Amino acid sequence: MLDIPSRVRVHVEPLLAAQIDMGVCDAIEQYAPVRKPHAMNAPHPSKVAGIDATVPSPAHTVAPAPAAPGVPQAAPPVPADPGALLQDRLAGWVSDLTTLQELTERLARTASLTEALQELLHAGAALVGARRGLVVVEPCDGLGPDSMTGLGLARSDLGHIETVPRDCMAYGRLLDGPPGGEREIAQPDLFSEDGLDPRHREVAARLGYAASYALPLCTDRDGALGAAVWLYDEPAEPLERQRHLAGIYTRYAAQHVARMVEVERARACLTTITEELLPSRLPRVPGVQLAARRRSGPHGGGDWYDALPLPDAALGLAVGSVTGSGPGALAATGRLRASLRAYAVMEGEDPVAVLSDLELLLRLTESARSATALFAYCEPALRKLTLAGAGHSPPLVIGPRRTEFVETSLSAPLGMLACWEAPSVEVTAEAGETVLFYTDGLLQRTGDPMDRAFARLHAAAASVPRPLRGDPGAVADHVLRTVLPDGLDEVDSTEDVILLAARFD
């Protein structure tokens, strides 16, 4: 109960105080719009006996129920103090505001659609007093992403739910109904419903839920986005106050989910563009085996690779990186890679001429960008490579008897000199050796200075187990996991990683 000092206590007439019947959620909506969160409060105690402690019920004074005829009545209760009644109501409002603030803060900190949906399910379950639930995302514009996420439900459980006819499930009725239709669907006792679908009855009995409460996820700008359903183990339904709190929270959550849907679409678009700019498959050339590995950041970077057959059974291998990130860098990467392929077909035997032409094109068409590149003219029958590099890291030769970097000439990146030209070098590999090309992102993701990053890369290549050395893909995987341990090769990073491995027979 709030302790209001006597100097600021509000004096309310008894009759006026008795007529005050302002709902909790009316007060929340009127006096407490959702604002930017400042700090998290301490976590609430766990739920006890099906009652969620995170949503304490405010104290309200209600009229006593009339006694049955013939039953002696007790003495009438002493009228409640109007000031105490007002303080109890204020305490309930403050508790509800605190709960909604904490839950919206947690939701606002989620950085992906999956995290947002999981937080939505957890918060909604706390508000309505449920233990399990699921949320279905199906944007009404049909552009996706479509997903079903469960709380306390395994993937197989979600599969069972999907076998129920869609129009028999609460989420299906919310999503497929007319715009502005049902705003909530409560099924307090599924097994007592006369028209319950037999398949729904079977699935509910298998999964052990007897009641459900569903709310739509929609915004004025994006329309319907999905629906959330919470499941009860026994016949039950949320109280009116819990419904109001869940409705307020769900309306805010729908806006956050809409933003996460846009982010997910942008990431998927960048991923698709990046994949289309790289080779769909590596060529098969006698005498050499190829494998490539790529890790892209969330914004789409400018790292690329290529492998193309050339005349006289030769092979062109290239890796490179364009400065910047995002759609502009991806477009520049596509133009640069396409130009290099054309120059490699015309004069691939001279890698210096290929990179010189590429530098001139970049300077004329992409004057605001620079790029690094490494091109190798490979003759598999002779196991010989002729290399030229422009500001790129040297390749690494991995074999049974040696693990060493190829000594290439030091050169500036493309686009940084008025006229680029650097001598090429020749490398002859032995049978069973693998030449590993890579981009600088592999070194930069380590967070170490460049000399230590090169030492780590060399140690990782030297530690490739002997049984794996016959597979260039296994060699690339081992190097990637060893140089970037603890999942650093999988997490989102601003640095892209490219590995291209060529093993000679």
Coordinates of C-alpha atoms in Angstrom, one line a residue:
M1 CA 0.0 0.0 0.0
L2 CA 1.3 3.5 -0.9
D3 CA 2.1 5.7 2.1
I4 CA 0.8 9.1 1.3
P5 CA 1.9 11.8 3.8
S6 CA -0.9 13.6 5.6
R7 CA 0.3 16.9 4.2
V8 CA -0.5 15.8 0.6
R9 CA -3.4 13.4 1.4
V10 CA -6.4 14.0 -0.9
H11 CA -9.6 14.5 1.0
V12 CA -12.4 12.8 -0.9
E13 CA -16.0 12.9 0.1
P14 CA -17.3 9.4 1.1
L15 CA -20.0 9.4 -1.5
L16 CA -17.5 10.5 -4.3
A17 CA -14.9 7.9 -3.2
A18 CA -17.5 5.2 -3.3
Q19 CA -18.4 6.1 -6.8
I20 CA -14.7 6.0 -8.1
D21 CA -14.6 2.8 -10.1
M22 CA -11.8 3.5 -12.6
G23 CA -10.4 0.3 -14.1
V24 CA -6.7 -0.6 -13.9
C25 CA -6.1 -0.6 -17.6
D26 CA -8.1 2.6 -18.1
A27 CA -5.7 4.3 -15.8
I28 CA -2.7 2.7 -17.5
E29 CA -3.8 3.8 -20.9
Q30 CA -4.7 7.3 -19.7
Y31 CA -1.8 8.1 -17.5
A32 CA 1.0 5.8 -18.5
P33 CA 1.8 5.6 -22.3
V34 CA 4.7 3.3 -23.1
R35 CA 7.9 5.3 -23.1
K36 CA 11.5 4.4 -23.8
P37 CA 12.7 2.1 -20.9
H38 CA 15.4 3.4 -18.5
A39 CA 16.4 0.5 -16.3
M40 CA 15.3 -2.9 -15.3
N41 CA 13.7 -3.5 -11.9
A42 CA 14.5 -6.6 -9.8
P43 CA 12.9 -9.8 -11.1
H44 CA 9.5 -10.9 -9.7
P45 CA 9.1 -14.0 -7.6
S46 CA 8.1 -17.2 -9.3
K47 CA 4.5 -18.2 -9.9
V48 CA 2.8 -20.1 -7.1
A49 CA -0.1 -22.5 -7.5
G50 CA -1.1 -21.2 -10.9
I51 CA -1.1 -17.5 -9.7
D52 CA 1.4 -15.3 -11.4
A53 CA 3.1 -13.0 -8.8
T54 CA 4.2 -10.6 -11.5
V55 CA 0.6 -9.3 -11.9
P56 CA -0.6 -8.7 -8.3
S57 CA -4.3 -8.1 -8.1
P58 CA -5.2 -4.6 -6.8
A59 CA -7.3 -4.5 -3.7
H60 CA -10.9 -3.5 -4.6
T61 CA -13.8 -3.2 -2.2
V62 CA -16.8 -5.0 -3.6
A63 CA -20.3 -5.3 -2.3
P64 CA -21.0 -8.6 -0.3
A65 CA -23.1 -11.2 -2.1
P66 CA -26.7 -11.4 -0.9
A67 CA -27.3 -14.2 1.6
A68 CA -29.7 -17.1 0.8
P69 CA -33.2 -16.9 2.2
G70 CA -33.5 -18.2 5.7
V71 CA -29.8 -17.9 6.5
P72 CA -29.0 -15.5 9.3
Q73 CA -27.1 -12.5 8.1
A74 CA -24.0 -11.1 9.8
A75 CA -23.8 -7.6 11.0
P76 CA -23.1 -5.1 8.2
P77 CA -19.5 -4.4 7.7
V78 CA -18.0 -1.1 8.7
P79 CA -17.8 1.2 5.7
A80 CA -14.3 1.3 4.2
D81 CA -12.2 4.4 4.6
P82 CA -12.4 6.3 1.3
G83 CA -8.8 7.4 1.6
A84 CA -7.6 3.8 2.1
L85 CA -9.7 2.7 -0.9
L86 CA -8.0 5.3 -3.1
Q87 CA -4.6 4.3 -1.9
D88 CA -5.3 0.7 -2.7
R89 CA -6.3 1.6 -6.2
L90 CA -3.2 3.7 -6.7
A91 CA -1.1 0.8 -5.4
G92 CA -2.7 -1.5 -8.0
W93 CA -2.1 0.9 -10.8
V94 CA 1.6 1.4 -9.9
S95 CA 2.1 -2.4 -9.7
D96 CA 0.5 -2.8 -13.2
L97 CA 2.6 0.0 -14.6
T98 CA 5.8 -1.5 -13.2
T99 CA 5.0 -4.9 -14.6
L100 CA 4.3 -3.5 -18.1
Q101 CA 7.4 -1.4 -18.0
E102 CA 9.6 -4.4 -17.2
L103 CA 8.1 -6.6 -19.8
T104 CA 8.3 -4.0 -22.6
E105 CA 11.9 -3.3 -21.6
R106 CA 12.8 -6.9 -22.1
L107 CA 11.1 -7.0 -25.4
A108 CA 12.7 -3.8 -26.7
R109 CA 16.2 -5.4 -26.0
T110 CA 15.6 -8.3 -28.4
A111 CA 17.6 -8.0 -31.6
S112 CA 16.0 -10.6 -33.8
L113 CA 12.6 -12.0 -34.7
T114 CA 13.2 -15.3 -32.9
E115 CA 14.2 -13.6 -29.7
A116 CA 11.2 -11.2 -29.9
L117 CA 8.8 -14.1 -30.3
Q118 CA 10.2 -16.0 -27.4
E119 CA 10.0 -13.0 -25.2
L120 CA 6.5 -12.3 -26.3
L121 CA 5.4 -15.8 -25.3
H122 CA 7.2 -15.7 -21.9
A123 CA 5.7 -12.3 -21.1
G124 CA 2.2 -13.2 -22.3
A125 CA 2.3 -16.5 -20.3
A126 CA 3.1 -14.5 -17.1
L127 CA 0.3 -12.0 -17.7
V128 CA -2.5 -14.5 -18.4
G129 CA -1.2 -17.2 -16.0
A130 CA -0.5 -19.9 -18.6
R131 CA 2.5 -22.3 -18.8
R132 CA 2.8 -23.0 -22.5
G133 CA 2.0 -21.2 -25.8
L134 CA 2.8 -20.7 -29.4
V135 CA 3.0 -17.7 -31.8
V136 CA 2.3 -17.9 -35.5
V137 CA 3.8 -15.2 -37.8
E138 CA 2.1 -14.8 -41.2
P139 CA 2.2 -11.2 -42.5
C140 CA -0.9 -10.4 -44.4
D141 CA 1.1 -9.0 -47.4
G142 CA 2.4 -12.6 -48.1
L143 CA 6.0 -11.6 -48.2
G144 CA 7.0 -13.6 -45.1
P145 CA 8.8 -14.7 -43.1
D146 CA 6.3 -17.3 -42.0
S147 CA 7.1 -19.2 -38.8
M148 CA 5.6 -21.0 -35.8
T149 CA 7.4 -20.7 -32.4
G150 CA 6.5 -22.6 -29.3
L151 CA 6.9 -22.1 -25.5
G152 CA 7.1 -25.4 -23.7
L153 CA 6.3 -27.2 -26.9
A154 CA 8.9 -29.3 -28.8
R155 CA 9.1 -29.2 -32.6
S156 CA 7.2 -32.4 -32.8
D157 CA 4.4 -30.9 -30.6
L158 CA 4.1 -28.0 -33.1
G159 CA 3.9 -30.5 -35.9
H160 CA 1.0 -32.2 -34.2
I161 CA -0.8 -28.8 -33.8
E162 CA -0.3 -28.1 -37.5
T163 CA -2.2 -31.3 -38.4
V164 CA -5.4 -29.8 -36.9
P165 CA -7.5 -28.1 -39.5
R166 CA -6.6 -24.5 -39.6
D167 CA -10.1 -23.1 -39.2
C168 CA -10.5 -25.2 -36.0
M169 CA -7.6 -23.5 -34.3
A170 CA -7.8 -20.1 -32.6
Y171 CA -4.8 -18.7 -34.5
G172 CA -6.3 -19.8 -37.8
R173 CA -9.6 -18.0 -37.0
L174 CA -7.7 -14.8 -36.1
L175 CA -5.5 -14.8 -39.2
D176 CA -8.1 -16.0 -41.7
G177 CA -11.0 -14.0 -40.4
P178 CA -12.2 -10.7 -41.9
P179 CA -10.1 -7.6 -41.1
G180 CA -11.1 -6.2 -37.8
G181 CA -12.9 -9.4 -36.8
E182 CA -12.4 -11.2 -33.5
R183 CA -10.0 -9.4 -31.1
E184 CA -9.5 -12.3 -28.8
I185 CA -10.6 -15.9 -28.6
A186 CA -11.0 -17.6 -25.2
Q187 CA -11.7 -21.3 -25.0
P188 CA -11.9 -22.0 -21.2
D189 CA -12.8 -25.7 -21.5
L190 CA -12.0 -27.3 -24.9
F191 CA -13.3 -30.7 -24.1
S192 CA -16.8 -29.4 -23.1
E193 CA -17.3 -27.7 -26.4
D194 CA -19.9 -29.4 -28.6
G195 CA -18.4 -28.6 -32.0
L196 CA -14.7 -29.3 -31.1
D197 CA -13.0 -30.9 -34.1
P198 CA -12.1 -34.6 -33.4
R199 CA -8.5 -34.0 -34.5
H200 CA -8.2 -31.0 -32.3
R201 CA -9.6 -33.0 -29.4
E202 CA -7.0 -35.8 -30.1
V203 CA -4.1 -33.4 -30.3
A204 CA -5.1 -31.5 -27.1
A205 CA -5.4 -34.8 -25.2
R206 CA -2.0 -35.9 -26.5
L207 CA -0.2 -32.6 -25.6
G208 CA -2.1 -32.2 -22.3
Y209 CA -3.8 -28.8 -22.6
A210 CA -7.5 -28.2 -21.8
A211 CA -8.0 -24.5 -22.5
S212 CA -6.5 -21.7 -24.6
Y213 CA -6.5 -17.9 -24.9
A214 CA -5.5 -16.2 -28.2
L215 CA -4.7 -12.6 -29.2
P216 CA -4.0 -11.3 -32.7
L217 CA -0.7 -9.5 -33.6
C218 CA -1.6 -6.5 -35.8
T219 CA -0.8 -2.9 -36.3
D220 CA -2.5 -0.1 -38.1
R221 CA 0.3 0.3 -40.7
D222 CA 1.2 -3.3 -41.3
G223 CA -2.1 -5.0 -40.8
A224 CA -2.2 -8.6 -39.5
L225 CA 1.2 -10.1 -38.6
G226 CA 0.2 -13.2 -36.7
A227 CA -1.4 -14.5 -33.6
A228 CA -0.3 -15.7 -30.1
V229 CA -2.0 -18.5 -28.3
W230 CA -1.4 -19.5 -24.7
L231 CA -2.4 -23.0 -23.4
Y232 CA -3.6 -24.0 -20.0
D233 CA -3.2 -27.5 -18.5
E234 CA -6.6 -27.4 -16.9
P235 CA -9.9 -25.6 -17.8
A236 CA -9.2 -21.9 -17.1
E237 CA -9.4 -18.5 -18.6
P238 CA -7.7 -15.2 -17.7
L239 CA -9.4 -12.7 -15.5
E240 CA -10.8 -9.4 -17.0
R241 CA -7.8 -7.5 -15.6
Q242 CA -5.3 -10.0 -17.0
R243 CA -7.0 -9.7 -20.4
H244 CA -6.6 -5.9 -20.3
L245 CA -2.9 -6.1 -19.4
A246 CA -2.2 -8.8 -22.0
G247 CA -4.0 -6.7 -24.6
I248 CA -1.9 -3.6 -23.9
Y249 CA 1.3 -5.6 -23.9
T250 CA 0.4 -7.4 -27.2
R251 CA -0.4 -4.2 -29.0
Y252 CA 3.1 -2.9 -28.1
A253 CA 4.7 -6.3 -29.0
A254 CA 3.0 -6.3 -32.4
Q255 CA 4.8 -3.0 -33.3
H256 CA 8.1 -4.5 -32.2
V257 CA 7.5 -7.7 -34.1
A258 CA 6.7 -5.6 -37.2
R259 CA 10.1 -4.0 -37.0
M260 CA 11.8 -7.3 -36.6
V261 CA 9.9 -8.7 -39.6
E262 CA 11.3 -5.8 -41.7
V263 CA 14.8 -6.5 -40.4
E264 CA 14.5 -10.2 -41.2
R265 CA 13.3 -9.4 -44.7
A266 CA 16.3 -7.1 -45.3
R267 CA 18.7 -9.7 -44.0
A268 CA 17.2 -12.4 -46.2
C269 CA 17.4 -10.1 -49.2
L270 CA 21.1 -9.3 -48.6
T271 CA 21.8 -13.0 -48.1
T272 CA 20.1 -13.9 -51.4
I273 CA 21.9 -11.1 -53.3
T274 CA 25.3 -12.2 -51.8
E275 CA 24.7 -15.8 -52.8
E276 CA 23.7 -14.9 -56.3
L277 CA 26.9 -12.8 -56.7
L278 CA 29.1 -15.8 -55.9
P279 CA 29.6 -19.0 -57.9
S280 CA 26.6 -21.3 -57.6
R281 CA 29.0 -24.3 -57.9
L282 CA 32.7 -24.8 -58.3
P283 CA 34.1 -26.2 -61.6
R284 CA 35.4 -29.7 -61.9
V285 CA 38.9 -29.7 -63.4
P286 CA 41.1 -32.8 -63.6
G287 CA 44.0 -32.7 -61.3
V288 CA 42.6 -30.3 -58.7
Q289 CA 39.8 -30.4 -56.0
L290 CA 38.1 -27.2 -54.9
A291 CA 36.1 -26.2 -51.8
A292 CA 34.9 -22.8 -50.6
R293 CA 33.5 -21.5 -47.3
R294 CA 31.8 -18.1 -46.7
R295 CA 30.6 -16.3 -43.6
S296 CA 28.8 -13.0 -44.2
G297 CA 27.9 -10.3 -41.7
P298 CA 24.3 -9.1 -41.2
H299 CA 24.8 -6.0 -43.4
G300 CA 26.3 -7.8 -46.4
G301 CA 29.9 -7.2 -47.1
G302 CA 32.1 -6.9 -50.2
D303 CA 34.2 -10.1 -49.9
W304 CA 34.0 -12.4 -52.9
Y305 CA 35.7 -15.4 -54.6
D306 CA 35.7 -17.0 -58.0
A307 CA 36.8 -20.1 -59.8
L308 CA 36.4 -20.4 -63.6
P309 CA 37.7 -22.8 -66.2
L310 CA 40.0 -21.2 -68.8
P311 CA 41.3 -22.4 -72.2
D312 CA 44.0 -25.1 -72.4
A313 CA 42.6 -26.9 -69.3
A314 CA 43.6 -24.1 -67.1
L315 CA 41.8 -22.7 -64.1
G316 CA 41.4 -19.1 -62.8
L317 CA 41.2 -18.6 -59.0
A318 CA 40.4 -15.3 -57.4
V319 CA 39.5 -13.8 -54.1
G320 CA 39.0 -10.1 -53.2
S321 CA 37.3 -7.5 -51.1
V322 CA 35.6 -4.2 -51.8
T323 CA 35.5 -1.5 -49.2
G324 CA 32.1 -0.8 -47.5
S325 CA 29.1 -2.8 -46.7
G326 CA 25.4 -3.0 -47.6
P327 CA 23.7 -2.9 -51.0
G328 CA 26.2 -0.5 -52.5
A329 CA 29.2 -2.7 -51.7
L330 CA 27.3 -5.8 -53.0
A331 CA 26.6 -4.1 -56.3
A332 CA 30.3 -3.0 -56.6
T333 CA 31.3 -6.6 -55.8
G334 CA 29.2 -7.9 -58.6
R335 CA 30.6 -5.5 -61.2
L336 CA 34.2 -6.2 -60.1
R337 CA 33.8 -10.0 -60.2
A338 CA 32.1 -9.9 -63.6
S339 CA 34.9 -7.7 -65.0
L340 CA 37.6 -9.9 -63.6
R341 CA 36.0 -12.9 -65.3
A342 CA 36.1 -11.2 -68.6
Y343 CA 39.7 -10.1 -68.3
A344 CA 40.7 -13.6 -67.1
V345 CA 39.3 -15.2 -70.2
M346 CA 41.1 -12.7 -72.5
E347 CA 44.5 -12.6 -70.8
G348 CA 44.4 -15.0 -67.8
E349 CA 48.0 -16.3 -68.5
D350 CA 49.2 -12.9 -67.3
P351 CA 47.7 -12.2 -63.9
V352 CA 49.4 -8.8 -63.7
A353 CA 47.6 -7.7 -66.9
V354 CA 44.3 -8.9 -65.5
L355 CA 44.7 -6.9 -62.3
S356 CA 46.0 -3.8 -64.2
D357 CA 42.8 -3.8 -66.4
L358 CA 40.7 -4.3 -63.3
E359 CA 42.4 -1.4 -61.5
L360 CA 41.8 0.9 -64.5
L361 CA 38.1 0.0 -64.6
L362 CA 37.8 0.5 -60.8
R363 CA 39.4 3.9 -61.0
L364 CA 37.1 5.0 -63.8
T365 CA 33.8 3.6 -62.6
E366 CA 34.2 3.3 -58.8
S367 CA 36.4 6.3 -58.0
A368 CA 35.1 6.4 -54.4
R369 CA 36.0 2.8 -53.6
S370 CA 39.1 0.7 -53.3
A371 CA 39.5 -3.0 -53.4
T372 CA 42.0 -5.8 -52.8
A373 CA 42.3 -8.8 -55.1
L374 CA 44.4 -11.9 -55.7
F375 CA 44.3 -13.7 -59.0
A376 CA 46.0 -17.0 -59.8
Y377 CA 46.4 -18.7 -63.2
C378 CA 46.4 -22.4 -62.3
E379 CA 47.7 -25.2 -64.5
P380 CA 46.6 -28.4 -62.8
A381 CA 48.5 -30.8 -65.0
L382 CA 51.8 -29.1 -63.9
R383 CA 50.6 -28.2 -60.4
K384 CA 51.8 -24.6 -61.1
L385 CA 50.2 -21.3 -60.1
T386 CA 51.1 -17.9 -61.3
L387 CA 49.9 -15.3 -58.8
A388 CA 49.5 -11.5 -58.7
G389 CA 48.1 -9.7 -55.7
A390 CA 46.9 -6.1 -55.1
G391 CA 46.9 -5.4 -51.4
H392 CA 45.7 -8.9 -50.5
S393 CA 47.0 -11.4 -48.0
P394 CA 49.3 -14.1 -49.4
P395 CA 47.9 -17.6 -49.9
L396 CA 49.0 -20.5 -47.6
V397 CA 50.4 -23.8 -48.8
I398 CA 49.5 -26.7 -46.6
G399 CA 51.1 -30.1 -47.2
P400 CA 52.6 -33.2 -45.5
R401 CA 56.1 -31.6 -45.3
R402 CA 55.5 -27.9 -45.3
T403 CA 53.0 -25.2 -44.2
E404 CA 54.1 -21.8 -45.4
F405 CA 52.9 -18.5 -46.8
V406 CA 53.6 -17.8 -50.4
E407 CA 55.9 -14.8 -50.7
T408 CA 54.1 -12.4 -53.0
S409 CA 55.2 -8.9 -53.9
L410 CA 54.0 -6.0 -51.7
S411 CA 51.4 -3.9 -53.6
A412 CA 48.8 -1.3 -52.8
P413 CA 45.1 -2.1 -53.2
L414 CA 43.3 -1.4 -56.5
G415 CA 42.1 2.2 -56.9
M416 CA 44.8 3.8 -54.7
L417 CA 47.5 4.4 -57.3
A418 CA 47.4 6.3 -60.6
C419 CA 48.8 3.2 -62.3
W420 CA 48.9 -0.2 -60.6
E421 CA 51.5 -2.8 -61.6
A422 CA 53.4 -5.4 -59.5
P423 CA 55.4 -8.4 -60.5
S424 CA 53.8 -11.9 -60.4
V425 CA 55.2 -14.9 -58.6
E426 CA 55.1 -18.6 -59.5
V427 CA 54.4 -21.4 -57.1
T428 CA 54.7 -25.2 -57.8
A429 CA 52.7 -27.4 -55.4
E430 CA 53.5 -31.0 -54.7
A431 CA 51.0 -33.8 -55.0
G432 CA 48.7 -33.8 -52.0
E433 CA 49.3 -30.1 -51.1
T434 CA 46.5 -27.6 -50.6
V435 CA 46.7 -23.9 -51.5
L436 CA 44.4 -21.9 -49.3
F437 CA 43.2 -18.5 -50.4
Y438 CA 41.3 -16.3 -47.8
T439 CA 40.2 -12.7 -47.2
D440 CA 41.3 -10.4 -44.5
G441 CA 38.1 -10.9 -42.6
L442 CA 39.4 -14.2 -41.3
L443 CA 42.3 -12.4 -39.6
Q444 CA 40.3 -9.4 -38.5
R445 CA 37.5 -11.4 -36.8
T446 CA 40.1 -12.8 -34.3
G447 CA 40.5 -9.3 -32.8
D448 CA 44.3 -9.8 -32.6
P449 CA 47.0 -7.6 -34.2
M450 CA 47.8 -8.7 -37.7
D451 CA 51.1 -10.4 -36.8
R452 CA 49.5 -12.6 -34.1
A453 CA 46.5 -13.3 -36.5
F454 CA 48.9 -14.6 -39.2
A455 CA 50.6 -16.7 -36.6
R456 CA 47.3 -18.1 -35.5
L457 CA 46.4 -18.9 -39.1
H458 CA 49.7 -20.7 -39.7
A459 CA 49.3 -22.7 -36.5
A460 CA 45.8 -23.7 -37.5
A461 CA 46.9 -24.9 -40.9
A462 CA 49.8 -26.8 -39.5
S463 CA 47.5 -28.6 -37.1
V464 CA 45.2 -30.1 -39.7
P465 CA 44.9 -33.8 -38.9
R466 CA 46.5 -36.1 -41.5
P467 CA 43.2 -37.9 -42.3
L468 CA 41.6 -34.6 -43.3
R469 CA 44.3 -33.4 -45.6
G470 CA 42.9 -35.2 -48.6
D471 CA 39.7 -33.2 -48.5
P472 CA 40.0 -29.5 -49.2
G473 CA 36.6 -28.8 -47.6
A474 CA 37.7 -30.5 -44.4
V475 CA 40.9 -28.5 -44.4
A476 CA 39.0 -25.2 -44.8
D477 CA 36.6 -26.2 -42.0
H478 CA 39.4 -27.1 -39.6
V479 CA 41.2 -23.8 -40.3
L480 CA 38.0 -21.8 -39.8
R481 CA 37.1 -23.4 -36.5
T482 CA 40.6 -23.2 -35.2
V483 CA 41.3 -19.6 -36.1
L484 CA 37.8 -18.5 -34.9
P485 CA 37.0 -20.7 -31.9
D486 CA 33.9 -20.5 -29.6
G487 CA 31.5 -19.9 -32.5
L488 CA 33.2 -16.7 -33.8
D489 CA 33.0 -18.2 -37.3
E490 CA 29.1 -18.3 -37.0
V491 CA 28.2 -15.1 -35.1
D492 CA 27.2 -11.9 -36.9
S493 CA 30.2 -9.7 -37.5
T494 CA 30.9 -6.7 -39.7
E495 CA 33.8 -8.7 -41.3
D496 CA 33.0 -11.2 -44.0
V497 CA 35.1 -14.4 -44.3
I498 CA 36.0 -16.2 -47.5
L499 CA 38.1 -19.3 -47.8
L500 CA 38.9 -21.0 -51.1
A501 CA 41.0 -24.2 -51.0
A502 CA 42.5 -25.9 -54.0
R503 CA 44.1 -29.4 -53.4
F504 CA 46.4 -30.8 -56.2
D505 CA 46.4 -34.6 -56.9

